[in-house]
Structures are given as structure tokens and as C-alpha cells.
Short mmCIF file of C-alpha atoms and ligand atoms in Angstrom, two decimals:
data_model
loop_
_atom_site.label_atom_id
_atom_site.label_comp_id
_atom_site.label_asym_id
_atom_site.label_seq_id
_atom_site.Cartn_x
_atom_site.Cartn_y
_atom_site.Cartn_z
CA MET V 1 198.92 -135.60 70.59
CA LEU V 2 200.85 -137.80 73.30
CA ILE V 3 203.03 -139.85 72.13
CA LYS V 4 203.52 -142.97 75.17
CA GLY V 5 205.88 -145.03 76.30
CA GLY V 6 208.20 -144.80 73.77
CA LEU V 7 212.05 -144.99 74.31
CA VAL V 8 213.43 -142.06 73.76
CA LEU V 9 216.54 -140.90 71.93
CA ASP V 10 217.88 -137.40 70.82
CA PRO V 11 221.44 -137.57 70.29
CA ALA V 12 221.33 -134.28 69.53
CA ASN V 13 220.63 -133.37 73.53
CA ALA V 14 222.23 -136.13 74.68
CA LEU V 15 218.93 -137.80 75.47
CA GLN V 16 218.02 -141.69 76.11
CA GLY V 17 215.18 -142.89 78.10
CA ARG V 18 211.40 -143.38 78.63
CA TYR V 19 209.92 -140.29 78.01
CA ASP V 20 206.61 -139.13 76.67
CA LEU V 21 206.07 -136.66 73.95
CA ARG V 22 203.00 -134.19 73.18
CA LEU V 23 203.21 -132.60 70.41
CA LYS V 24 200.91 -128.95 69.88
CA ALA V 25 200.71 -127.21 66.53
CA GLY V 26 203.75 -128.79 64.85
CA LYS V 27 205.98 -128.68 67.37
CA ILE V 28 207.22 -130.81 70.53
CA ALA V 29 205.23 -128.77 73.25
CA ALA V 30 206.72 -131.00 76.52
CA LEU V 31 209.30 -133.92 77.14
CA GLY V 32 209.72 -136.13 80.23
CA PRO V 33 208.28 -139.41 81.78
CA GLU V 34 204.62 -139.94 82.46
CA LEU V 35 203.06 -137.09 80.94
CA SER V 36 199.36 -137.57 80.97
CA ALA V 37 196.90 -137.25 78.88
CA GLU V 38 194.65 -133.89 78.31
CA PRO V 39 191.06 -134.63 77.27
CA GLY V 40 190.73 -134.85 73.42
CA GLU V 41 194.17 -135.29 73.09
CA GLU V 42 194.96 -138.10 70.52
CA VAL V 43 197.58 -141.21 72.23
CA LEU V 44 199.78 -142.70 70.00
CA ASP V 45 201.57 -145.89 71.93
CA ALA V 46 204.71 -146.55 71.27
CA GLN V 47 205.23 -149.38 73.96
CA GLY V 48 208.48 -151.15 72.80
CA LEU V 49 209.10 -148.88 69.96
CA MET V 50 212.29 -146.21 69.47
CA VAL V 51 211.06 -142.41 69.63
CA VAL V 52 213.64 -140.68 67.40
CA PRO V 53 214.07 -136.86 65.64
CA GLY V 54 212.77 -138.13 61.83
CA PHE V 55 215.35 -138.97 59.57
CA VAL V 56 217.44 -136.37 57.27
CA ASP V 57 218.70 -136.94 54.62
CA ILE V 58 221.50 -135.02 52.08
CA HIS V 59 221.71 -137.35 49.15
CA VAL V 60 218.46 -138.13 47.28
CA HIS V 61 217.65 -137.97 43.85
CA PHE V 62 213.43 -137.19 42.97
CA ARG V 63 214.06 -137.02 39.12
CA ASP V 64 211.63 -133.98 38.89
CA PRO V 65 211.17 -132.09 37.15
CA GLY V 66 212.38 -133.69 33.68
CA LEU V 67 212.55 -137.47 34.69
CA THR V 68 209.64 -138.32 36.44
CA HIS V 69 209.82 -141.65 34.53
CA LYS V 70 211.88 -142.33 36.85
CA GLU V 71 210.47 -141.02 40.37
CA THR V 72 208.60 -137.73 41.30
CA LEU V 73 208.40 -135.67 43.99
CA ALA V 74 205.75 -137.33 44.84
CA SER V 75 206.69 -141.38 45.05
CA GLY V 76 209.74 -139.84 46.04
CA SER V 77 208.59 -137.36 49.43
CA ARG V 78 206.53 -141.12 50.09
CA ALA V 79 209.40 -143.33 49.79
CA ALA V 80 211.24 -140.63 52.44
CA ALA V 81 207.94 -140.94 54.69
CA ALA V 82 207.87 -145.20 54.33
CA GLY V 83 211.78 -144.92 55.22
CA GLY V 84 211.30 -142.70 58.42
CA PHE V 85 213.09 -139.84 56.80
CA THR V 86 211.37 -136.29 57.80
CA SER V 87 213.49 -133.81 55.61
CA VAL V 88 215.38 -135.03 52.01
CA VAL V 89 217.98 -132.63 50.58
CA CYS V 90 217.57 -133.28 46.30
CA MET V 91 220.10 -133.19 43.69
CA ALA V 92 220.40 -130.96 40.94
CA ASN V 93 220.64 -133.69 38.59
CA THR V 94 217.10 -132.81 36.98
CA LYS V 95 215.84 -131.85 34.28
CA PRO V 96 216.04 -129.14 33.83
CA VAL V 97 219.25 -128.80 35.98
CA MET V 98 218.76 -126.46 39.10
CA ASP V 99 221.31 -124.14 38.28
CA GLU V 100 219.09 -120.60 38.15
CA PRO V 101 217.38 -119.20 41.05
CA GLU V 102 213.56 -119.94 39.47
CA LEU V 103 213.85 -122.88 38.77
CA VAL V 104 214.75 -123.12 43.11
CA ARG V 105 211.92 -121.01 43.39
CA ALA V 106 209.54 -123.64 41.13
CA PHE V 107 210.75 -126.63 42.87
CA TYR V 108 209.87 -125.17 46.28
CA LYS V 109 206.94 -124.51 45.45
CA ARG V 110 205.64 -127.63 43.64
CA ALA V 111 207.78 -129.52 46.99
CA ALA V 112 205.00 -127.73 49.24
CA ARG V 113 202.30 -129.13 47.09
CA GLU V 114 203.49 -132.62 46.17
CA ALA V 115 205.43 -133.94 48.55
CA VAL V 116 205.00 -135.66 52.59
CA VAL V 117 207.89 -134.73 53.93
CA HIS V 118 210.21 -131.66 53.93
CA VAL V 119 212.16 -131.05 50.85
CA TYR V 120 215.26 -129.30 50.11
CA THR V 121 217.13 -128.79 47.34
CA VAL V 122 220.76 -128.48 46.58
CA ALA V 123 221.61 -126.29 43.33
CA GLY V 124 224.83 -126.90 40.57
CA VAL V 125 228.03 -125.76 41.69
CA THR V 126 228.66 -124.95 37.97
CA ARG V 127 226.13 -124.23 34.82
CA GLY V 128 224.10 -127.13 33.21
CA LEU V 129 226.89 -129.51 35.89
CA ALA V 130 228.96 -129.15 33.04
CA GLY V 131 232.28 -128.09 35.20
CA GLU V 132 233.18 -125.08 33.25
CA GLU V 133 231.35 -121.78 34.92
CA LEU V 134 230.33 -121.52 38.28
CA THR V 135 226.43 -120.52 38.96
CA ASP V 136 225.57 -117.63 41.06
CA PHE V 137 225.51 -118.64 44.35
CA ALA V 138 224.48 -116.37 46.01
CA ALA V 139 221.12 -115.68 43.73
CA LEU V 140 220.90 -119.77 44.34
CA LYS V 141 220.97 -119.25 48.15
CA ALA V 142 218.93 -116.70 48.26
CA ALA V 143 216.49 -118.64 46.46
CA GLY V 144 216.53 -121.71 49.03
CA ALA V 145 219.61 -123.83 47.78
CA ALA V 146 220.81 -125.88 50.76
CA GLY V 147 224.11 -126.04 49.31
CA PHE V 148 225.75 -126.02 45.85
CA SER V 149 226.49 -129.77 44.42
CA ASP V 150 227.56 -131.38 40.59
CA ASP V 151 226.46 -134.40 42.38
CA GLY V 152 227.35 -137.46 39.49
CA ASN V 153 229.78 -135.03 38.11
CA PRO V 154 233.32 -134.54 39.91
CA ILE V 155 234.30 -131.20 39.60
CA PRO V 156 237.02 -131.53 36.79
CA SER V 157 238.99 -128.55 38.18
CA ALA V 158 241.40 -127.99 41.16
CA ARG V 159 241.27 -124.21 39.89
CA LEU V 160 237.08 -123.83 39.79
CA MET V 161 236.70 -125.86 42.89
CA ARG V 162 238.62 -123.63 44.82
CA GLN V 163 236.42 -120.43 43.32
CA ALA V 164 233.47 -122.59 44.57
CA LEU V 165 234.97 -123.31 47.92
CA GLU V 166 235.30 -119.04 48.82
CA GLU V 167 232.39 -118.37 47.13
CA ALA V 168 230.42 -121.18 49.27
CA GLY V 169 231.62 -120.13 52.13
CA ARG V 170 231.38 -116.42 52.56
CA LEU V 171 227.77 -117.28 51.90
CA GLY V 172 227.71 -120.18 54.90
CA LEU V 173 226.97 -123.04 52.46
CA PRO V 174 228.57 -126.47 52.24
CA VAL V 175 230.71 -127.28 48.10
CA ILE V 176 228.59 -131.08 48.34
CA ALA V 177 231.59 -133.10 46.68
CA HIS V 178 230.85 -136.04 44.23
CA GLU V 179 234.81 -137.17 44.33
CA GLY V 180 236.11 -139.53 41.62
CA ASP V 181 238.83 -138.75 38.41
CA LEU V 182 236.94 -139.77 35.49
CA SER V 183 239.97 -139.71 33.68
CA LEU V 184 240.91 -143.15 35.42
CA VAL V 185 238.02 -144.62 34.24
CA ALA V 186 238.51 -147.75 31.84
CA ASP V 187 235.67 -148.47 30.68
CA THR V 188 232.81 -148.99 33.11
CA ILE V 189 232.15 -148.04 36.19
CA VAL V 190 232.30 -150.73 38.19
CA ASN V 191 235.44 -150.80 41.05
CA GLU V 192 238.85 -151.92 39.35
CA GLY V 193 239.92 -155.34 40.65
CA THR V 194 238.78 -159.29 40.73
CA ALA V 195 234.97 -158.69 40.65
CA ALA V 196 235.10 -156.46 37.20
CA ALA V 197 238.45 -158.91 36.05
CA ARG V 198 235.73 -161.46 36.30
CA LEU V 199 232.97 -159.95 34.16
CA GLY V 200 235.54 -158.46 31.70
CA LEU V 201 235.19 -155.53 32.72
CA GLY V 202 238.21 -152.49 32.78
CA GLY V 203 236.60 -150.85 35.92
CA MET V 204 237.63 -147.39 37.85
CA PRO V 205 240.36 -147.60 40.66
CA ALA V 206 239.64 -146.10 44.39
CA ALA V 207 242.34 -143.76 43.63
CA ALA V 208 240.39 -142.14 41.42
CA GLU V 209 238.76 -141.40 44.25
CA ASP V 210 241.12 -140.62 46.35
CA ILE V 211 243.24 -138.21 44.20
CA GLN V 212 240.53 -135.80 44.25
CA VAL V 213 239.11 -136.45 47.61
CA ALA V 214 242.63 -135.45 48.72
CA ARG V 215 243.03 -132.36 46.13
CA ASP V 216 239.38 -131.23 47.79
CA VAL V 217 240.51 -131.44 51.56
CA LEU V 218 243.38 -129.33 50.54
CA LEU V 219 241.78 -126.38 49.50
CA ALA V 220 239.00 -126.50 51.64
CA GLY V 221 242.18 -126.12 53.79
CA LEU V 222 243.84 -123.40 51.98
CA THR V 223 240.08 -121.37 51.40
CA GLY V 224 239.08 -121.76 54.72
CA GLY V 225 235.44 -122.75 52.74
CA HIS V 226 233.77 -126.24 54.21
CA VAL V 227 233.42 -129.11 51.26
CA HIS V 228 230.79 -132.24 52.14
CA ILE V 229 232.38 -135.73 50.32
CA GLN V 230 229.55 -137.77 49.35
CA HIS V 231 229.30 -141.43 49.44
CA VAL V 232 232.77 -142.13 50.96
CA SER V 233 234.04 -145.29 49.33
CA SER V 234 237.33 -145.95 49.55
CA ALA V 235 239.42 -147.03 52.52
CA ARG V 236 241.93 -144.44 51.48
CA SER V 237 239.67 -141.46 51.24
CA VAL V 238 238.42 -142.52 54.67
CA ALA V 239 242.04 -141.87 55.94
CA ILE V 240 242.70 -138.93 54.03
CA ILE V 241 239.07 -137.10 55.55
CA ARG V 242 240.43 -138.59 59.23
CA ALA V 243 243.81 -136.41 58.59
CA ALA V 244 242.44 -133.79 57.81
CA LYS V 245 239.70 -133.27 60.47
CA VAL V 246 242.81 -133.67 62.98
CA ARG V 247 243.94 -130.58 61.21
CA GLY V 248 241.11 -129.27 61.39
CA VAL V 249 240.07 -128.43 58.25
CA PRO V 250 236.51 -127.47 57.52
CA VAL V 251 234.86 -131.07 55.59
CA THR V 252 233.00 -133.11 56.58
CA ALA V 253 231.66 -136.72 55.01
CA GLU V 254 228.47 -139.27 54.48
CA ALA V 255 228.46 -143.06 53.53
CA THR V 256 225.72 -144.55 51.94
CA PRO V 257 224.26 -147.90 53.36
CA HIS V 258 224.99 -149.99 50.13
CA HIS V 259 229.12 -149.03 50.73
CA PHE V 260 229.09 -150.17 54.17
CA THR V 261 227.46 -153.42 53.30
CA LEU V 262 228.27 -154.30 50.37
CA THR V 263 231.02 -155.37 48.06
CA ASP V 264 232.27 -155.21 44.76
CA GLU V 265 231.00 -159.06 44.67
CA ALA V 266 227.68 -157.81 44.41
CA LEU V 267 228.22 -157.64 40.68
CA LEU V 268 228.02 -161.20 40.18
CA THR V 269 224.48 -161.04 41.85
CA TRP V 270 222.98 -158.40 40.89
CA GLY V 271 224.53 -156.99 37.75
CA ALA V 272 223.62 -153.26 36.95
CA ASP V 273 221.65 -153.10 40.30
CA ALA V 274 224.77 -153.29 42.30
CA LYS V 275 226.57 -150.48 40.03
CA MET V 276 226.60 -147.19 42.03
CA ASN V 277 229.13 -144.51 41.01
CA PRO V 278 231.09 -144.30 43.34
CA PRO V 279 231.11 -148.37 42.82
CA LEU V 280 230.83 -150.63 45.38
CA ARG V 281 234.71 -151.65 46.93
CA SER V 282 236.81 -154.27 48.88
CA ALA V 283 235.81 -156.26 51.73
CA ALA V 284 238.73 -154.03 53.35
CA ASP V 285 237.04 -150.41 52.04
CA VAL V 286 234.18 -151.94 53.33
CA ALA V 287 236.05 -152.20 57.06
CA ALA V 288 237.28 -148.75 56.30
CA VAL V 289 234.02 -147.36 55.83
CA ARG V 290 232.43 -149.07 59.04
CA GLN V 291 235.32 -147.49 60.85
CA GLY V 292 235.20 -144.27 59.60
CA LEU V 293 231.89 -144.22 61.07
CA ALA V 294 232.45 -145.77 64.32
CA ASP V 295 235.21 -143.08 64.93
CA GLY V 296 233.31 -140.39 63.46
CA THR V 297 235.01 -139.77 60.54
CA LEU V 298 231.91 -140.03 58.56
CA ASP V 299 229.51 -137.96 59.79
CA ALA V 300 225.83 -139.18 58.45
CA ILE V 301 224.60 -141.94 56.94
CA ALA V 302 223.20 -141.03 53.39
CA THR V 303 220.99 -143.12 50.63
CA ASP V 304 221.83 -141.39 47.29
CA HIS V 305 218.46 -142.72 46.26
CA ALA V 306 219.21 -142.59 42.58
CA PRO V 307 215.73 -144.36 40.65
CA HIS V 308 216.30 -145.09 37.72
CA THR V 309 213.90 -147.45 35.90
CA PRO V 310 214.03 -151.55 34.73
CA THR V 311 214.36 -151.40 31.29
CA GLU V 312 217.07 -148.77 31.92
CA LYS V 313 218.78 -151.13 34.46
CA ALA V 314 218.28 -153.89 32.16
CA ALA V 315 220.77 -152.33 29.44
CA GLY V 316 223.31 -154.27 30.77
CA LEU V 317 226.32 -154.13 32.81
CA ALA V 318 228.27 -151.32 30.80
CA GLN V 319 225.39 -149.42 29.50
CA ALA V 320 223.35 -149.22 33.06
CA PRO V 321 222.96 -146.29 34.86
CA SER V 322 224.56 -145.62 38.53
CA GLY V 323 222.84 -146.02 41.20
CA ILE V 324 220.04 -147.80 43.14
CA ILE V 325 217.45 -146.35 45.19
CA GLY V 326 217.97 -146.49 49.02
CA LEU V 327 215.00 -144.16 50.98
CA GLU V 328 212.85 -147.34 52.28
CA THR V 329 215.99 -150.23 52.88
CA ALA V 330 218.20 -147.65 55.15
CA LEU V 331 216.73 -147.67 58.85
CA GLY V 332 216.94 -152.18 58.28
CA LEU V 333 220.13 -151.79 57.39
CA THR V 334 221.87 -149.14 59.25
CA TRP V 335 220.43 -151.36 62.51
CA THR V 336 221.16 -154.79 60.69
CA GLU V 337 224.29 -154.40 59.53
CA LEU V 338 225.99 -151.26 62.36
CA VAL V 339 223.70 -151.45 65.65
CA GLN V 340 223.55 -155.07 65.33
CA ALA V 341 226.76 -155.95 64.61
CA GLY V 342 228.13 -153.48 66.85
CA VAL V 343 229.81 -150.85 64.81
CA LEU V 344 228.12 -148.42 66.20
CA THR V 345 225.81 -147.34 68.87
CA PRO V 346 222.18 -146.76 68.82
CA ALA V 347 222.57 -143.67 69.47
CA GLN V 348 225.39 -142.80 67.44
CA ALA V 349 222.76 -144.30 64.70
CA VAL V 350 220.29 -142.17 65.08
CA ALA V 351 223.00 -139.29 64.77
CA LYS V 352 224.01 -139.76 61.48
CA LEU V 353 220.23 -139.81 60.62
CA THR V 354 219.07 -136.95 62.41
CA TYR V 355 221.32 -133.72 63.40
CA LEU V 356 224.48 -134.15 62.05
CA PRO V 357 223.15 -134.54 58.10
CA ALA V 358 221.20 -131.64 59.13
CA ARG V 359 224.24 -129.41 60.60
CA ILE V 360 225.65 -130.32 57.51
CA VAL V 361 223.29 -128.30 55.40
CA GLY V 362 222.71 -125.86 57.98
CA LEU V 363 218.89 -126.94 58.43
CA ALA V 364 217.39 -126.54 61.91
CA LYS V 365 215.86 -129.82 62.24
CA GLY V 366 217.17 -133.70 63.64
CA THR V 367 216.05 -132.97 66.81
CA LEU V 368 213.28 -133.67 69.49
CA ARG V 369 213.72 -130.20 72.02
CA PRO V 370 210.70 -128.68 73.18
CA GLY V 371 209.90 -125.95 71.11
CA ALA V 372 211.42 -127.92 67.95
CA ASP V 373 209.42 -129.00 64.69
CA ALA V 374 207.53 -131.91 65.76
CA ASP V 375 209.41 -134.27 62.82
CA ILE V 376 209.74 -137.76 64.03
CA THR V 377 210.23 -141.06 63.98
CA ILE V 378 208.67 -144.16 65.22
CA PHE V 379 210.73 -147.57 64.82
CA ASP V 380 211.08 -150.97 66.32
CA PRO V 381 213.95 -152.31 66.60
CA ASN V 382 213.19 -155.74 66.76
CA ALA V 383 211.55 -156.18 64.17
CA THR V 384 212.43 -158.77 61.59
CA TRP V 385 211.66 -158.70 57.78
CA GLU V 386 212.29 -159.11 54.36
CA VAL V 387 212.72 -156.23 51.43
CA ASP V 388 209.78 -156.53 49.40
CA PRO V 389 210.51 -153.82 46.16
CA ALA V 390 207.26 -154.49 45.07
CA ARG V 391 206.15 -153.11 48.23
CA PHE V 392 208.02 -150.08 47.75
CA TYR V 393 206.32 -146.61 47.89
CA SER V 394 209.61 -145.75 45.50
CA GLN V 395 208.22 -145.15 41.48
CA SER V 396 211.57 -147.82 40.88
CA ARG V 397 212.80 -150.84 42.26
CA ASN V 398 216.46 -150.78 41.34
CA THR V 399 217.84 -152.22 45.13
CA PRO V 400 220.62 -155.06 45.11
CA PHE V 401 219.18 -156.25 49.00
CA ALA V 402 215.17 -157.51 47.29
CA GLY V 403 215.12 -160.75 49.57
CA ARG V 404 217.20 -159.57 52.55
CA ARG V 405 216.42 -160.05 56.25
CA LEU V 406 216.72 -156.82 58.30
CA THR V 407 215.97 -155.92 61.87
CA GLY V 408 214.28 -152.13 62.64
CA GLN V 409 211.64 -151.20 60.90
CA VAL V 410 209.70 -147.86 60.81
CA ARG V 411 206.16 -147.89 62.05
CA TYR V 412 204.63 -144.04 62.17
CA THR V 413 206.99 -141.18 60.31
CA LEU V 414 204.99 -137.46 61.57
CA VAL V 415 206.05 -134.55 59.99
CA GLY V 416 204.61 -130.56 61.97
CA GLY V 417 203.28 -132.89 64.12
CA ARG V 418 200.88 -134.93 61.55
CA LEU V 419 200.93 -138.36 61.02
CA VAL V 420 202.25 -139.29 56.98
CA TYR V 421 203.39 -143.09 57.31
CA ALA V 422 201.59 -145.69 59.89
CA ASN V 423 201.74 -149.14 60.57
CA GLY V 424 203.35 -150.34 56.56
CA THR V 425 200.88 -147.06 54.66
CA VAL V 426 201.52 -143.29 54.00
CA LEU V 427 198.55 -141.66 54.40
CA GLU V 428 197.23 -139.32 51.41
CA LYS V 429 197.89 -136.27 51.59
CA GLU V 430 194.12 -134.83 51.85
CA ALA V 431 193.89 -136.96 55.13
CA PHE V 432 196.37 -134.35 57.28
CA ALA V 433 195.87 -131.37 55.20
ZN1 ZN Z 501 226.68 -138.03 43.15
#
């Protein structure tokens, strides 16, 4: 296939301009101005569109195995394709939990059959994500774990986190940390602030997150192990990570579209569809997260795509599970809230959706260099559209962005040189197998 006439943006190679791309045998075979079609070559017209490396989301929940009433490898990977993501990393809080090598191996076998994009998984830091006993990191790495995370559950003890960073550091993998001292949660996982007070809830202060971020960057400095901080939501956490990076601590961090877009005021409109962990916080926190993305303190954008059924979300703010889906709104929110708002350049935004997250978990993805896998996203940076959850490929609908107008829309997603999404439709696997 020849992708012709698009504006190519490949931040990993500081490349930006009008180039054509030739794909052969699943790889990028050539990149140059004005390549002409060879006999029999399919041509994809990318005039007016941006051609970028396929997006990489290092934080998703596909709920498979065990919680497939919320999402499956099949539905989650189709949502990824529709959102322009060609590689995703699943969290370990499935049922059973990903804490044994056989489970990880079985996961990859099924993903190869059922998913339409590249799907990876982390393994739990602790058995059962119970925060007590470390899993067998070496065996889990050999089975294909992309890192270690108890995401959903903060690691309760500093001693355990130290051991995890030492172990993972020896293996060259990150400990991926969900931060929040749960002893500081009053009753419900919402931000302790005026919105919670109006709802009659106690909430959770930003300090709960900050305390563990501070602890873990200190432990990363002590051990030399790489800690990756997930879904940073508070201004103080951004400042702690910034200072740690200046000292040379091996720390990376991500922000979600919801944390750079919404404040806890969204709870008043959206109820449980604006409940996530860590919670939405104040306008000052949102501004700090944006600043952290702009100055490189926050390396990556990750969605924390967290599907739940309407029934589960209807249980009321206090009872409903935390989390929202994010794969199909990520590009639109990034483009509208960060690029159009002047927070990030297009190249910075694409970098945070491609090679920077890939590098955190050691995936050789996120570039259009000839020889690289032909995982490619093509989007219209000027198309404006309205979020309609009824059209999502995700099995779930829990989003506070329904009805929102966004600019930036995915047109085509290619995985290994094959179209898996084109103009609103995920192509069924048989069609490209
Ligand atoms: Zn989390």
C-alpha cells in the first residue's frame, strides 16, 4: 500500500512534512516526497490528513478474563482501533488477577486470536493485587509481562515498594504505580473539596496521592528502579515528579484526558460517570497537569480506559465503581484541549501518544522509520464531531464526554500494514486476516 499526500508527523525522528509512505509485508518500506505507485499497489489518499505512528496506550482495562460483561479483548481492541490506538497495555485487575505466568501466556494466545490491535499486559506487583507478597517477576517477564502494576490498588507499604523496584529494576521493567494513601479516604473516592461538600461526601484529599508519589520517587532514587506514576491528578504530585526528574531519579509519568480536561465540578453534572480514581480535582490541579505535560514532567497521555456497565454506574456516587472509558475520545480531547488550546504543539501531542509511552514499557513502537512495524494512524486535525456513546465500539458507555464537541478525528488505523479501521468502521478480523 502507498499512503499518499498526507502531512507526516514522526516526533521520534523529528520528522514533519509532506511525505508518502510505502508499506510492504507489515513494515514501513519507504518514506519520501512524491513516491509513485507501483503496479498493483493500493493507494490511500491522505490529502488534508495527518499521518502519524499508531497510538500507544499504556493504561487500559479490557476486563478479560473474568469481567467480560464490561469489556472483552475483542470489544476493547476494536475501541482502540476506532480511537487510533494500535498498541495497548492492559492492567492486571482481571479475574483471575494476572499474577501467574500461565495466565499471562494464555492472555497473549487469546489476544492474538481475538484482538484487532497489539494487546499487551502487565502483571501484578503482588499476588492477588493484595499488597502483601510479591509475584514472581522473572517468570512473569519471561511470559511477556510489559511491567508490573497493582493498578487500582496503591502499594500500601514502602518496604514492599522498595523490594518491587529492586526486583523490577534488575529485570529492566518499570513498576507502574497507582498512587493514593487509602487511609486518607473519608468515605468515597471523590476529591475532597467544594463539589464533594455540596454532594455531602467526605472525599479524598490530593495529599493522599502526593504522599505516595513522594514516597515512590524517593524509593526509585534509592534503588535505581524505574517507577512510572499513573494518572497524575494533583498539582503537588506534578511538582514532586518535576523535582525528582531534575535530580535524575528514574521516574516517568502519565496524565489522562479526563484529568487534563475536567474538574471535580463535573460530578455535579455527570454523577458516577465523573467518578474515577484518582478523582477529578480543582482547576488549579488541571492547570498544573497541563503545565506538566507541556514541560515534559508528564511524559505520556494514557486513557485509563475503565469500562463499567450502566447498572454498575447507576448505583449512586458512593457505591458506583470508579473509572470511565477513554479510547474513543482520547485524540479528540488531546487535540481540542491541548493542541488547539496552545498547551502542546502537534508534535508534542503525538509524541505523548506514541513513542514516549512505548519507551516507558520498552515496546519498539511509535515511529514511522523505514523498517518499523507499519502501525499507523491517520486523522483529520480539523474535523469537528460530537461524542455519541451509542456509536462506541467499547461494550461500555460510561463517559462524561457524551455530547461534547471535539476537534480531531481518526480516519484510518493500520496495524502491521493492514487497515483495521476506516471512516467510522472497524473492519472485521476475517476481512484482513
Ligand atoms: Zn489506576
